[in-house]
GROMACS .gro file of C-alpha atoms in nm:
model
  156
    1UNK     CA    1   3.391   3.335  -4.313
    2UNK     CA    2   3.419   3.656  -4.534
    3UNK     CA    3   3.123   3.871  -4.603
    4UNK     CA    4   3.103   3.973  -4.961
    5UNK     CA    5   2.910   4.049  -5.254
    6UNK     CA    6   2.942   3.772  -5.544
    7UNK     CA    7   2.836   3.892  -5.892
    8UNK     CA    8   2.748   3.600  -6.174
    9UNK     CA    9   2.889   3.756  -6.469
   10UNK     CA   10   2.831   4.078  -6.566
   11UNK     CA   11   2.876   4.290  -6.882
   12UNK     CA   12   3.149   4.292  -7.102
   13UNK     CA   13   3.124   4.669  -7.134
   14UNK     CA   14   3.296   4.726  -6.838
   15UNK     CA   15   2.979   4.818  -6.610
   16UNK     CA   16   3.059   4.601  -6.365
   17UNK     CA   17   3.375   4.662  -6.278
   18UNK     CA   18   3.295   5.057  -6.282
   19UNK     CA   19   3.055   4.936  -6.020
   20UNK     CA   20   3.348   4.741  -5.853
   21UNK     CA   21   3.575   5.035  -5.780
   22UNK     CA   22   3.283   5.273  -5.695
   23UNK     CA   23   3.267   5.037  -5.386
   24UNK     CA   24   3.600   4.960  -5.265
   25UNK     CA   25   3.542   4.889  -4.923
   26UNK     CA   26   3.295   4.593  -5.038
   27UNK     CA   27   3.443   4.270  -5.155
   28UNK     CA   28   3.351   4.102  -5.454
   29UNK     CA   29   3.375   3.777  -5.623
   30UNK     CA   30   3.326   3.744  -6.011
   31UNK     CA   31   3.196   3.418  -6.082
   32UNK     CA   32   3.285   3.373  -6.446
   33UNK     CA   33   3.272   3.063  -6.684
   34UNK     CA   34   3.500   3.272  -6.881
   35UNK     CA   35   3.719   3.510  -6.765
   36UNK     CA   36   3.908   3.606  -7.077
   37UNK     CA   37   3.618   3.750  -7.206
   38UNK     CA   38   3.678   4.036  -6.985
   39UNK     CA   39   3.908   4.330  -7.094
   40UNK     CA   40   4.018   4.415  -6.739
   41UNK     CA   41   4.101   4.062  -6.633
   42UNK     CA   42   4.246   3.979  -6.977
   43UNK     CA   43   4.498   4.306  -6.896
   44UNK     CA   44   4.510   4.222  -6.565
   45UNK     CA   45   4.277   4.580  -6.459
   46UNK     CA   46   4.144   4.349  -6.160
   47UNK     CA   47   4.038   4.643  -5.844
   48UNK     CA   48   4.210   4.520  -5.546
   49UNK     CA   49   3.870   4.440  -5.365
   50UNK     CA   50   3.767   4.137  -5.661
   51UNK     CA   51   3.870   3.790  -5.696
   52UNK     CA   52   3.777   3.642  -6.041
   53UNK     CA   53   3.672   3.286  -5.983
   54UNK     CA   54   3.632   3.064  -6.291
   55UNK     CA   55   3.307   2.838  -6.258
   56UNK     CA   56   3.068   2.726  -6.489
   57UNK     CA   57   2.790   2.976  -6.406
   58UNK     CA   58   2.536   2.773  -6.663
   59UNK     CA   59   2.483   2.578  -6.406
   60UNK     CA   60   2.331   2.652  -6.036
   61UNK     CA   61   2.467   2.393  -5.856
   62UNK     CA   62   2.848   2.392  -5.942
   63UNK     CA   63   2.797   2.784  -5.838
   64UNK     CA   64   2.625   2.708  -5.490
   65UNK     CA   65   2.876   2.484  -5.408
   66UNK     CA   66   3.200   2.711  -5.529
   67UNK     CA   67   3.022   2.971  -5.309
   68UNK     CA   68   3.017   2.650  -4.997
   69UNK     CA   69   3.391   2.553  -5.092
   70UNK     CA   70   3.530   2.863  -5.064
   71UNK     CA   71   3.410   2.924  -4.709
   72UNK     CA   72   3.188   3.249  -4.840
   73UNK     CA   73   2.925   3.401  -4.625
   74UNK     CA   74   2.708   3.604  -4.927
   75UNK     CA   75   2.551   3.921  -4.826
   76UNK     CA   76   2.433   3.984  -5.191
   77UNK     CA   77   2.415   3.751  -5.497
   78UNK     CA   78   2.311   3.895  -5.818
   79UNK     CA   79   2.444   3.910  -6.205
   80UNK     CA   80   2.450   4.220  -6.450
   81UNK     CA   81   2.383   3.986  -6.744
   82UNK     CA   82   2.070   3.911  -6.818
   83UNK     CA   83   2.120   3.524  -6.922
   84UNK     CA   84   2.259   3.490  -6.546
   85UNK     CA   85   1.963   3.654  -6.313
   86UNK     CA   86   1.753   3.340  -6.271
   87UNK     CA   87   2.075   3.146  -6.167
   88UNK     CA   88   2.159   3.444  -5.929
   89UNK     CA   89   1.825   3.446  -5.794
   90UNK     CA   90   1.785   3.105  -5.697
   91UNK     CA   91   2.132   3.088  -5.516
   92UNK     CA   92   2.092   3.390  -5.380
   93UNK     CA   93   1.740   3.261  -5.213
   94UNK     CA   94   1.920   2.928  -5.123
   95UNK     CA   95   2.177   3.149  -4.930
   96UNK     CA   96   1.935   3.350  -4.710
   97UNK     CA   97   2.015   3.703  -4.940
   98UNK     CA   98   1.752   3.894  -5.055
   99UNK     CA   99   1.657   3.826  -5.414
  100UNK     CA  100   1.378   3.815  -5.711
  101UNK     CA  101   1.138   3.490  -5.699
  102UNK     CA  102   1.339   3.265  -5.989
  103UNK     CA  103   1.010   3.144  -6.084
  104UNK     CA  104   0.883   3.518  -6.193
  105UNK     CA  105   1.170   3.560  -6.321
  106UNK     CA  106   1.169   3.240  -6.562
  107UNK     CA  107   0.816   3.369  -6.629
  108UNK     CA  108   0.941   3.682  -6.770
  109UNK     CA  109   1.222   3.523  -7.009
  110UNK     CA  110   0.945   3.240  -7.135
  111UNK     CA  111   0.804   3.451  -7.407
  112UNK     CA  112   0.541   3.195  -7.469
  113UNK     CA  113   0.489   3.103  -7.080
  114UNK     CA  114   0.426   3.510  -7.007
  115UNK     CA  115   0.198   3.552  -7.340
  116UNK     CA  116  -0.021   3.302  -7.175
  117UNK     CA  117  -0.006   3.402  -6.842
  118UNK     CA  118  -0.191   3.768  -6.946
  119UNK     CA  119  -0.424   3.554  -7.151
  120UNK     CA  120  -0.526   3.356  -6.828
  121UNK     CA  121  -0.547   3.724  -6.673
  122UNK     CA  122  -0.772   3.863  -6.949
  123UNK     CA  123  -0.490   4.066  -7.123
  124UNK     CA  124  -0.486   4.033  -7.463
  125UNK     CA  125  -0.136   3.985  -7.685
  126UNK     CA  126  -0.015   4.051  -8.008
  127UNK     CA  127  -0.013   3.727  -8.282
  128UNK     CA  128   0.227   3.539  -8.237
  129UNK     CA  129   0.456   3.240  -8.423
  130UNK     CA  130   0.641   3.001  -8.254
  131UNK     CA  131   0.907   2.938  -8.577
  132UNK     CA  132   1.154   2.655  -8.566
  133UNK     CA  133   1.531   2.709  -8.479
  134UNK     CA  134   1.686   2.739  -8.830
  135UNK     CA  135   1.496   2.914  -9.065
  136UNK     CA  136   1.567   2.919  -9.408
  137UNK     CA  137   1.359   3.202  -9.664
  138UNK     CA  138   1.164   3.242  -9.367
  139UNK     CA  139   0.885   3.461  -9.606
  140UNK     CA  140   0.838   3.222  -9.853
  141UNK     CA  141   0.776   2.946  -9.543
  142UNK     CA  142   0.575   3.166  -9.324
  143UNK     CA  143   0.384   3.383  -9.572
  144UNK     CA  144   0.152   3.455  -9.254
  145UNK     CA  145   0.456   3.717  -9.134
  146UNK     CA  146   0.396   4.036  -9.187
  147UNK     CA  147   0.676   4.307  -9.211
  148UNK     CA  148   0.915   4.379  -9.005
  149UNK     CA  149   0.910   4.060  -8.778
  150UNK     CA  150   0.961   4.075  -8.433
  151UNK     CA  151   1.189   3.799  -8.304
  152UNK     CA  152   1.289   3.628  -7.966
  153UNK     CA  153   1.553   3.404  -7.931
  154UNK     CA  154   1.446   3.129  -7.701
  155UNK     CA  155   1.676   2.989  -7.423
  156UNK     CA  156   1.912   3.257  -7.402
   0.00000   0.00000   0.00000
């Protein structure tokens, strides 16, 4: 078994892989659902110490068991993409590595599930909407919202 570092997507700016030759003696794998997004793998820029490995990283088991297939021994799962740390997190804990508790972190990206959290705590929050998904004249529906909204995305 190989000892390496396996990274679940990262940015498309190119941080990652600035991170990947500022450690050449570590290996990496780049789990990717899409490699092509990528400049350096779509000009074939790979450093010699990653392997690009298409997966679908949406979902935590087909990951886990690329990781198992492969014959890899993790010492260090994480992702440089925000949408990707809870995934990393809870295959990194299911591998032994060190790693943020997925549930805080789910916390943290459930706007409405963190809001009430503080409430519980005695921390008080801004007013808040929940709106539906597609909005249309959203002013003229929601005359309650003041200027300049604040908006969240959910589920990304």
């Amino acid at each position: 078994m190989n000892t390496v570092t396996i990274v679940i997507e990262t940015l498309t700016t190119g941080t990652g892989f600035n991170i990947f030759y500022q450690n050449m003696g570590q290996l990496f794998y780049l789990f990717t659902k899409k490699p092509g997004k990528y400049l350096e793998v779509r000009n074939k820029q790979i450093p010699d110490n990653v392997t690009v490995v298409e997966v679908d990283t949406t979902n935590e088991k087909t990951v886990y068991t690329k990781i198992k297939d492969l014959g890899l021994k993790p010492s260090a799962i994480f992702s440089l993409s925000d949408g990707f740390v809870e995934i990393a997190c809870r295959v990194a804990c299911n591998f032994g590595c060190v790693a943020n508790d997925p549930e805080l972190i789910a916390l943290c990206r459930n706007k409405q599930a963190s809001r009430d959290r503080l409430q519980k705590m005695g921390v008080k929050t801004p007013e808040h909407y929940l709106l539906p998904a597609k909005l249309t004249d959203t002013y003229k529906n929601y005359p309650y919202i003041g200027q300049p909204p604040l908006t969240k995305v959910s589920g990304l």
